[in-house]
Amino acid sequence: MTILYRIICIIFGYGFGLIQTAYLYGKIKNIDIRDYGSGNSGTTNAMRVLGKKAGLITFIGDLGKAILCSVLILVLFQYGMGYSSDYVLLLRFYGGVGVVLGHNFPFYMNFKGGKGIAATSGVILSLGDYKLILIELAIFIGVTLITKYVSLGSLCIMAAFFIQVVIYNELGILGFKNNLHLTGEHRIEMYIIVLFIAALAWYKHRANIKRLLNGTENKIGSKKSKTSNDAQ
């Protein structure tokens, strides 16, 4: 049954991930976002193609679907079915995987979606750990402002997410409200899930990584080229 619940949470999350904010917003404006800019259905490309308002709406939408998924899993399995908070935390991570997969690989868009940064940010926010949130935000802002590379800031927070979850859980300080701490198989399972999410983000940014290494990645404020540094 526990395996079934994990699968259900992934499917549940995938359904939320299918809410492609940039794509849907573009359709309202009679534009297929995939035909413009980087062709990516994410925040950066939405902002580039449709403006700052579209970028903000896309970010909030992609962030919100991950938070909503996590909250509903919490309500269903912990408050509704009475499972322990540590087990439900694990299920929320499975839901997060589903959201990112749905966002990155929506079946109705030929599996071409975004890159999962905003969706993963929603997963991070849903944990309610202010330490995790503030450090991730500081890393993204700091790296992006210093280097002018949005993609590098995104890659750094994905790596930091995995490192922080491992450190905080080992120290028993993961979870702002409940001081959650996973042990045994659940502990290793959570690490694998978070590592998968982070690795998937790096995989989706492989073209950005290549351009960063070659020195051809677009910086904030630089003249746009045909090759985009879309990080969302």
PDB file of C-alpha atoms in Angstrom:
ATOM      1  CA  MET A   1       0.000   0.000   0.000  1.00  0.00           C
ATOM      2  CA  THR A   2       2.818   2.398   0.816  1.00  0.00           C
ATOM      3  CA  ILE A   3       4.289   1.877  -2.674  1.00  0.00           C
ATOM      4  CA  LEU A   4       0.858   2.575  -4.143  1.00  0.00           C
ATOM      5  CA  TYR A   5       0.656   5.842  -2.208  1.00  0.00           C
ATOM      6  CA  ARG A   6       4.036   6.895  -3.577  1.00  0.00           C
ATOM      7  CA  ILE A   7       2.859   6.215  -7.123  1.00  0.00           C
ATOM      8  CA  ILE A   8      -0.422   8.029  -6.483  1.00  0.00           C
ATOM      9  CA  CYS A   9       1.459  11.102  -5.237  1.00  0.00           C
ATOM     10  CA  ILE A  10       3.694  11.133  -8.325  1.00  0.00           C
ATOM     11  CA  ILE A  11       0.652  10.880 -10.595  1.00  0.00           C
ATOM     12  CA  PHE A  12      -1.133  13.486  -8.511  1.00  0.00           C
ATOM     13  CA  GLY A  13       1.858  15.812  -8.833  1.00  0.00           C
ATOM     14  CA  TYR A  14       2.202  15.161 -12.549  1.00  0.00           C
ATOM     15  CA  GLY A  15      -1.378  16.319 -12.996  1.00  0.00           C
ATOM     16  CA  PHE A  16      -0.584  19.604 -11.284  1.00  0.00           C
ATOM     17  CA  GLY A  17       2.591  19.933 -13.319  1.00  0.00           C
ATOM     18  CA  LEU A  18       0.533  19.775 -16.503  1.00  0.00           C
ATOM     19  CA  ILE A  19      -0.821  23.235 -15.698  1.00  0.00           C
ATOM     20  CA  GLN A  20       1.557  25.024 -18.074  1.00  0.00           C
ATOM     21  CA  THR A  21       1.123  28.650 -17.038  1.00  0.00           C
ATOM     22  CA  ALA A  22       3.235  30.197 -19.806  1.00  0.00           C
ATOM     23  CA  TYR A  23       1.624  28.071 -22.491  1.00  0.00           C
ATOM     24  CA  LEU A  24      -1.911  28.814 -21.279  1.00  0.00           C
ATOM     25  CA  TYR A  25      -1.194  32.524 -20.876  1.00  0.00           C
ATOM     26  CA  GLY A  26       0.215  32.597 -24.390  1.00  0.00           C
ATOM     27  CA  LYS A  27      -2.885  30.906 -25.751  1.00  0.00           C
ATOM     28  CA  ILE A  28      -5.016  33.652 -24.189  1.00  0.00           C
ATOM     29  CA  LYS A  29      -2.872  36.121 -26.145  1.00  0.00           C
ATOM     30  CA  ASN A  30      -3.176  33.946 -29.273  1.00  0.00           C
ATOM     31  CA  ILE A  31       0.511  33.006 -29.085  1.00  0.00           C
ATOM     32  CA  ASP A  32       2.125  29.585 -28.786  1.00  0.00           C
ATOM     33  CA  ILE A  33       5.052  30.321 -26.486  1.00  0.00           C
ATOM     34  CA  ARG A  34       6.922  27.368 -27.970  1.00  0.00           C
ATOM     35  CA  ASP A  35       7.205  29.185 -31.305  1.00  0.00           C
ATOM     36  CA  TYR A  36       9.072  32.160 -29.857  1.00  0.00           C
ATOM     37  CA  GLY A  37      12.292  32.895 -28.030  1.00  0.00           C
ATOM     38  CA  SER A  38      13.875  29.732 -26.700  1.00  0.00           C
ATOM     39  CA  GLY A  39      10.724  27.710 -27.334  1.00  0.00           C
ATOM     40  CA  ASN A  40      10.665  26.937 -23.637  1.00  0.00           C
ATOM     41  CA  SER A  41       7.445  27.055 -21.611  1.00  0.00           C
ATOM     42  CA  GLY A  42       8.825  28.779 -18.538  1.00  0.00           C
ATOM     43  CA  THR A  43       9.147  32.074 -16.698  1.00  0.00           C
ATOM     44  CA  THR A  44      12.175  33.517 -18.485  1.00  0.00           C
ATOM     45  CA  ASN A  45      10.871  32.867 -21.970  1.00  0.00           C
ATOM     46  CA  ALA A  46       7.403  34.123 -21.030  1.00  0.00           C
ATOM     47  CA  MET A  47       8.950  37.358 -19.771  1.00  0.00           C
ATOM     48  CA  ARG A  48      11.108  37.672 -22.856  1.00  0.00           C
ATOM     49  CA  VAL A  49       8.285  37.044 -25.313  1.00  0.00           C
ATOM     50  CA  LEU A  50       5.194  38.399 -23.536  1.00  0.00           C
ATOM     51  CA  GLY A  51       6.605  40.887 -21.039  1.00  0.00           C
ATOM     52  CA  LYS A  52       7.239  41.225 -17.303  1.00  0.00           C
ATOM     53  CA  LYS A  53       3.600  40.752 -16.346  1.00  0.00           C
ATOM     54  CA  ALA A  54       3.480  37.430 -18.184  1.00  0.00           C
ATOM     55  CA  GLY A  55       6.747  36.377 -16.561  1.00  0.00           C
ATOM     56  CA  LEU A  56       5.423  37.177 -13.088  1.00  0.00           C
ATOM     57  CA  ILE A  57       2.138  35.374 -13.707  1.00  0.00           C
ATOM     58  CA  THR A  58       4.022  32.352 -15.054  1.00  0.00           C
ATOM     59  CA  PHE A  59       6.352  32.240 -12.065  1.00  0.00           C
ATOM     60  CA  ILE A  60       3.500  32.517  -9.564  1.00  0.00           C
ATOM     61  CA  GLY A  61       1.466  29.902 -11.417  1.00  0.00           C
ATOM     62  CA  ASP A  62       4.306  27.392 -11.660  1.00  0.00           C
ATOM     63  CA  LEU A  63       5.294  28.060  -8.053  1.00  0.00           C
ATOM     64  CA  GLY A  64       1.715  27.766  -6.842  1.00  0.00           C
ATOM     65  CA  LYS A  65       0.947  24.429  -8.471  1.00  0.00           C
ATOM     66  CA  ALA A  66       3.765  22.775  -6.515  1.00  0.00           C
ATOM     67  CA  ILE A  67       2.637  24.374  -3.248  1.00  0.00           C
ATOM     68  CA  LEU A  68      -0.993  23.395  -3.848  1.00  0.00           C
ATOM     69  CA  CYS A  69       0.011  19.807  -4.604  1.00  0.00           C
ATOM     70  CA  SER A  70       2.030  19.590  -1.386  1.00  0.00           C
ATOM     71  CA  VAL A  71      -0.785  21.074   0.708  1.00  0.00           C
ATOM     72  CA  LEU A  72      -3.368  18.688  -0.702  1.00  0.00           C
ATOM     73  CA  ILE A  73      -1.132  15.667  -0.040  1.00  0.00           C
ATOM     74  CA  LEU A  74      -0.638  16.938   3.517  1.00  0.00           C
ATOM     75  CA  VAL A  75      -4.377  17.355   4.043  1.00  0.00           C
ATOM     76  CA  LEU A  76      -5.272  14.013   2.455  1.00  0.00           C
ATOM     77  CA  PHE A  77      -2.684  11.725   4.036  1.00  0.00           C
ATOM     78  CA  GLN A  78      -1.908  13.392   7.371  1.00  0.00           C
ATOM     79  CA  TYR A  79      -5.111  15.124   8.413  1.00  0.00           C
ATOM     80  CA  GLY A  80      -7.452  12.884   6.459  1.00  0.00           C
ATOM     81  CA  MET A  81      -5.874   9.427   6.798  1.00  0.00           C
ATOM     82  CA  GLY A  82      -3.844   9.996   9.951  1.00  0.00           C
ATOM     83  CA  TYR A  83      -0.368   9.077   8.690  1.00  0.00           C
ATOM     84  CA  SER A  84       2.659  10.406  10.561  1.00  0.00           C
ATOM     85  CA  SER A  85       4.158  13.752   9.588  1.00  0.00           C
ATOM     86  CA  ASP A  86       7.507  12.210   8.602  1.00  0.00           C
ATOM     87  CA  TYR A  87       5.898   9.703   6.213  1.00  0.00           C
ATOM     88  CA  VAL A  88       3.693  12.420   4.731  1.00  0.00           C
ATOM     89  CA  LEU A  89       6.796  14.589   4.241  1.00  0.00           C
ATOM     90  CA  LEU A  90       8.202  11.803   2.086  1.00  0.00           C
ATOM     91  CA  LEU A  91       4.946  11.610   0.116  1.00  0.00           C
ATOM     92  CA  ARG A  92       5.088  15.380  -0.422  1.00  0.00           C
ATOM     93  CA  PHE A  93       8.518  14.965  -1.976  1.00  0.00           C
ATOM     94  CA  TYR A  94       7.095  12.319  -4.297  1.00  0.00           C
ATOM     95  CA  GLY A  95       4.365  14.770  -5.216  1.00  0.00           C
ATOM     96  CA  GLY A  96       7.085  17.340  -5.904  1.00  0.00           C
ATOM     97  CA  VAL A  97       8.806  14.947  -8.292  1.00  0.00           C
ATOM     98  CA  GLY A  98       5.517  14.516 -10.110  1.00  0.00           C
ATOM     99  CA  VAL A  99       4.988  18.269 -10.417  1.00  0.00           C
ATOM    100  CA  VAL A 100       8.467  18.805 -11.866  1.00  0.00           C
ATOM    101  CA  LEU A 101       8.023  15.899 -14.300  1.00  0.00           C
ATOM    102  CA  GLY A 102       4.644  17.236 -15.389  1.00  0.00           C
ATOM    103  CA  HIS A 103       6.066  20.723 -15.831  1.00  0.00           C
ATOM    104  CA  ASN A 104       9.117  19.553 -17.758  1.00  0.00           C
ATOM    105  CA  PHE A 105       7.470  16.810 -19.797  1.00  0.00           C
ATOM    106  CA  PRO A 106       3.753  17.556 -20.399  1.00  0.00           C
ATOM    107  CA  PHE A 107       2.318  14.820 -22.603  1.00  0.00           C
ATOM    108  CA  TYR A 108      -0.090  17.152 -24.421  1.00  0.00           C
ATOM    109  CA  MET A 109       2.826  19.395 -25.492  1.00  0.00           C
ATOM    110  CA  ASN A 110       4.867  16.528 -26.920  1.00  0.00           C
ATOM    111  CA  PHE A 111       6.747  16.364 -23.591  1.00  0.00           C
ATOM    112  CA  LYS A 112       8.308  19.787 -24.192  1.00  0.00           C
ATOM    113  CA  GLY A 113       7.677  22.022 -21.196  1.00  0.00           C
ATOM    114  CA  GLY A 114       9.851  24.101 -18.906  1.00  0.00           C
ATOM    115  CA  LYS A 115      13.024  23.421 -16.969  1.00  0.00           C
ATOM    116  CA  GLY A 116      11.474  23.036 -13.535  1.00  0.00           C
ATOM    117  CA  ILE A 117      13.113  25.855 -11.569  1.00  0.00           C
ATOM    118  CA  ALA A 118       9.914  27.679 -10.593  1.00  0.00           C
ATOM    119  CA  ALA A 119       8.151  24.371  -9.920  1.00  0.00           C
ATOM    120  CA  THR A 120      11.026  23.192  -7.719  1.00  0.00           C
ATOM    121  CA  SER A 121      10.987  26.554  -5.938  1.00  0.00           C
ATOM    122  CA  GLY A 122       7.375  25.770  -5.090  1.00  0.00           C
ATOM    123  CA  VAL A 123       8.447  22.424  -3.641  1.00  0.00           C
ATOM    124  CA  ILE A 124      11.025  24.230  -1.501  1.00  0.00           C
ATOM    125  CA  LEU A 125       8.523  26.835  -0.300  1.00  0.00           C
ATOM    126  CA  SER A 126       5.972  24.139   0.535  1.00  0.00           C
ATOM    127  CA  LEU A 127       8.354  22.671   3.127  1.00  0.00           C
ATOM    128  CA  GLY A 128       7.861  25.809   5.218  1.00  0.00           C
ATOM    129  CA  ASP A 129      11.486  25.895   6.371  1.00  0.00           C
ATOM    130  CA  TYR A 130      12.570  29.539   6.520  1.00  0.00           C
ATOM    131  CA  LYS A 131      16.267  28.582   6.689  1.00  0.00           C
ATOM    132  CA  LEU A 132      16.026  26.617   3.461  1.00  0.00           C
ATOM    133  CA  ILE A 133      14.010  29.331   1.724  1.00  0.00           C
ATOM    134  CA  LEU A 134      16.186  32.283   2.754  1.00  0.00           C
ATOM    135  CA  ILE A 135      19.468  30.593   1.884  1.00  0.00           C
ATOM    136  CA  GLU A 136      18.158  29.450  -1.506  1.00  0.00           C
ATOM    137  CA  LEU A 137      16.910  32.972  -2.236  1.00  0.00           C
ATOM    138  CA  ALA A 138      20.217  34.520  -1.149  1.00  0.00           C
ATOM    139  CA  ILE A 139      22.186  32.105  -3.340  1.00  0.00           C
ATOM    140  CA  PHE A 140      20.049  32.776  -6.409  1.00  0.00           C
ATOM    141  CA  ILE A 141      20.093  36.558  -6.026  1.00  0.00           C
ATOM    142  CA  GLY A 142      23.788  36.663  -5.139  1.00  0.00           C
ATOM    143  CA  VAL A 143      25.009  34.426  -7.963  1.00  0.00           C
ATOM    144  CA  THR A 144      22.704  36.030 -10.533  1.00  0.00           C
ATOM    145  CA  LEU A 145      23.639  39.604  -9.600  1.00  0.00           C
ATOM    146  CA  ILE A 146      27.359  38.882  -9.488  1.00  0.00           C
ATOM    147  CA  THR A 147      27.591  36.821 -12.682  1.00  0.00           C
ATOM    148  CA  LYS A 148      24.544  38.208 -14.570  1.00  0.00           C
ATOM    149  CA  TYR A 149      23.665  34.606 -15.476  1.00  0.00           C
ATOM    150  CA  VAL A 150      20.140  33.516 -14.491  1.00  0.00           C
ATOM    151  CA  SER A 151      20.939  29.964 -15.532  1.00  0.00           C
ATOM    152  CA  LEU A 152      23.968  29.785 -13.205  1.00  0.00           C
ATOM    153  CA  GLY A 153      21.910  31.087 -10.298  1.00  0.00           C
ATOM    154  CA  SER A 154      19.300  28.420 -11.038  1.00  0.00           C
ATOM    155  CA  LEU A 155      21.886  25.646 -11.191  1.00  0.00           C
ATOM    156  CA  CYS A 156      23.432  26.757  -7.909  1.00  0.00           C
ATOM    157  CA  ILE A 157      20.166  26.682  -5.984  1.00  0.00           C
ATOM    158  CA  MET A 158      19.417  23.196  -7.295  1.00  0.00           C
ATOM    159  CA  ALA A 159      22.763  21.923  -6.009  1.00  0.00           C
ATOM    160  CA  ALA A 160      22.273  23.801  -2.736  1.00  0.00           C
ATOM    161  CA  PHE A 161      18.789  22.318  -2.308  1.00  0.00           C
ATOM    162  CA  PHE A 162      20.157  18.784  -2.183  1.00  0.00           C
ATOM    163  CA  ILE A 163      23.042  19.734   0.122  1.00  0.00           C
ATOM    164  CA  GLN A 164      20.772  21.631   2.508  1.00  0.00           C
ATOM    165  CA  VAL A 165      18.174  18.860   2.762  1.00  0.00           C
ATOM    166  CA  VAL A 166      20.891  16.333   3.636  1.00  0.00           C
ATOM    167  CA  ILE A 167      22.557  18.596   6.214  1.00  0.00           C
ATOM    168  CA  TYR A 168      19.319  19.781   7.813  1.00  0.00           C
ATOM    169  CA  ASN A 169      17.880  16.288   8.057  1.00  0.00           C
ATOM    170  CA  GLU A 170      21.094  14.881   9.527  1.00  0.00           C
ATOM    171  CA  LEU A 171      21.023  17.669  12.107  1.00  0.00           C
ATOM    172  CA  GLY A 172      17.308  17.101  12.741  1.00  0.00           C
ATOM    173  CA  ILE A 173      16.302  20.661  11.866  1.00  0.00           C
ATOM    174  CA  LEU A 174      14.299  20.136   8.650  1.00  0.00           C
ATOM    175  CA  GLY A 175      10.835  21.618   8.937  1.00  0.00           C
ATOM    176  CA  PHE A 176      10.037  25.028  10.343  1.00  0.00           C
ATOM    177  CA  LYS A 177       6.910  24.027  12.273  1.00  0.00           C
ATOM    178  CA  ASN A 178       7.284  20.353  13.106  1.00  0.00           C
ATOM    179  CA  ASN A 179      11.076  19.975  13.218  1.00  0.00           C
ATOM    180  CA  LEU A 180      10.736  16.930  10.950  1.00  0.00           C
ATOM    181  CA  HIS A 181      13.508  14.367  10.823  1.00  0.00           C
ATOM    182  CA  LEU A 182      13.470  11.282   8.585  1.00  0.00           C
ATOM    183  CA  THR A 183      15.506   8.245   9.569  1.00  0.00           C
ATOM    184  CA  GLY A 184      16.330   4.824   8.119  1.00  0.00           C
ATOM    185  CA  GLU A 185      15.056   3.949   4.663  1.00  0.00           C
ATOM    186  CA  HIS A 186      12.846   7.037   4.499  1.00  0.00           C
ATOM    187  CA  ARG A 187      15.916   9.202   5.040  1.00  0.00           C
ATOM    188  CA  ILE A 188      17.875   7.692   2.140  1.00  0.00           C
ATOM    189  CA  GLU A 189      14.747   7.660  -0.007  1.00  0.00           C
ATOM    190  CA  MET A 190      14.251  11.388   0.535  1.00  0.00           C
ATOM    191  CA  TYR A 191      17.872  12.101  -0.398  1.00  0.00           C
ATOM    192  CA  ILE A 192      17.485  10.123  -3.624  1.00  0.00           C
ATOM    193  CA  ILE A 193      14.308  12.018  -4.511  1.00  0.00           C
ATOM    194  CA  VAL A 194      15.882  15.438  -3.926  1.00  0.00           C
ATOM    195  CA  LEU A 195      19.013  14.391  -5.819  1.00  0.00           C
ATOM    196  CA  PHE A 196      16.824  13.304  -8.736  1.00  0.00           C
ATOM    197  CA  ILE A 197      15.026  16.665  -8.783  1.00  0.00           C
ATOM    198  CA  ALA A 198      18.327  18.550  -8.721  1.00  0.00           C
ATOM    199  CA  ALA A 199      19.913  16.296 -11.355  1.00  0.00           C
ATOM    200  CA  LEU A 200      16.878  16.703 -13.614  1.00  0.00           C
ATOM    201  CA  ALA A 201      17.245  20.491 -13.440  1.00  0.00           C
ATOM    202  CA  TRP A 202      20.909  20.219 -14.405  1.00  0.00           C
ATOM    203  CA  TYR A 203      19.997  17.885 -17.266  1.00  0.00           C
ATOM    204  CA  LYS A 204      17.388  20.327 -18.567  1.00  0.00           C
ATOM    205  CA  HIS A 205      20.040  23.054 -18.414  1.00  0.00           C
ATOM    206  CA  ARG A 206      22.658  21.064 -20.321  1.00  0.00           C
ATOM    207  CA  ALA A 207      22.629  23.524 -23.238  1.00  0.00           C
ATOM    208  CA  ASN A 208      23.034  26.405 -20.784  1.00  0.00           C
ATOM    209  CA  ILE A 209      25.938  24.614 -19.105  1.00  0.00           C
ATOM    210  CA  LYS A 210      27.652  24.164 -22.460  1.00  0.00           C
ATOM    211  CA  ARG A 211      27.247  27.870 -23.242  1.00  0.00           C
ATOM    212  CA  LEU A 212      28.489  28.822 -19.768  1.00  0.00           C
ATOM    213  CA  LEU A 213      31.630  26.765 -20.315  1.00  0.00           C
ATOM    214  CA  ASN A 214      32.096  28.272 -23.779  1.00  0.00           C
ATOM    215  CA  GLY A 215      31.472  31.811 -22.554  1.00  0.00           C
ATOM    216  CA  THR A 216      28.530  32.278 -24.929  1.00  0.00           C
ATOM    217  CA  GLU A 217      25.670  32.257 -22.421  1.00  0.00           C
ATOM    218  CA  ASN A 218      23.539  35.423 -22.508  1.00  0.00           C
ATOM    219  CA  LYS A 219      23.828  37.718 -19.514  1.00  0.00           C
ATOM    220  CA  ILE A 220      21.087  39.813 -17.977  1.00  0.00           C
ATOM    221  CA  GLY A 221      20.795  43.019 -19.939  1.00  0.00           C
ATOM    222  CA  SER A 222      22.867  41.761 -22.842  1.00  0.00           C
ATOM    223  CA  LYS A 223      21.645  41.807 -26.430  1.00  0.00           C
ATOM    224  CA  LYS A 224      19.495  38.747 -27.037  1.00  0.00           C
ATOM    225  CA  SER A 225      20.866  36.110 -29.346  1.00  0.00           C
ATOM    226  CA  LYS A 226      19.172  33.262 -31.130  1.00  0.00           C
ATOM    227  CA  THR A 227      20.422  30.949 -28.412  1.00  0.00           C
ATOM    228  CA  SER A 228      18.536  31.617 -25.215  1.00  0.00           C
ATOM    229  CA  ASN A 229      19.611  31.304 -21.602  1.00  0.00           C
ATOM    230  CA  ASP A 230      16.112  30.465 -20.516  1.00  0.00           C
ATOM    231  CA  ALA A 231      16.376  28.982 -17.037  1.00  0.00           C
ATOM    232  CA  GLN A 232      12.795  28.171 -16.195  1.00  0.00           C
TER     233      GLN A 232
END
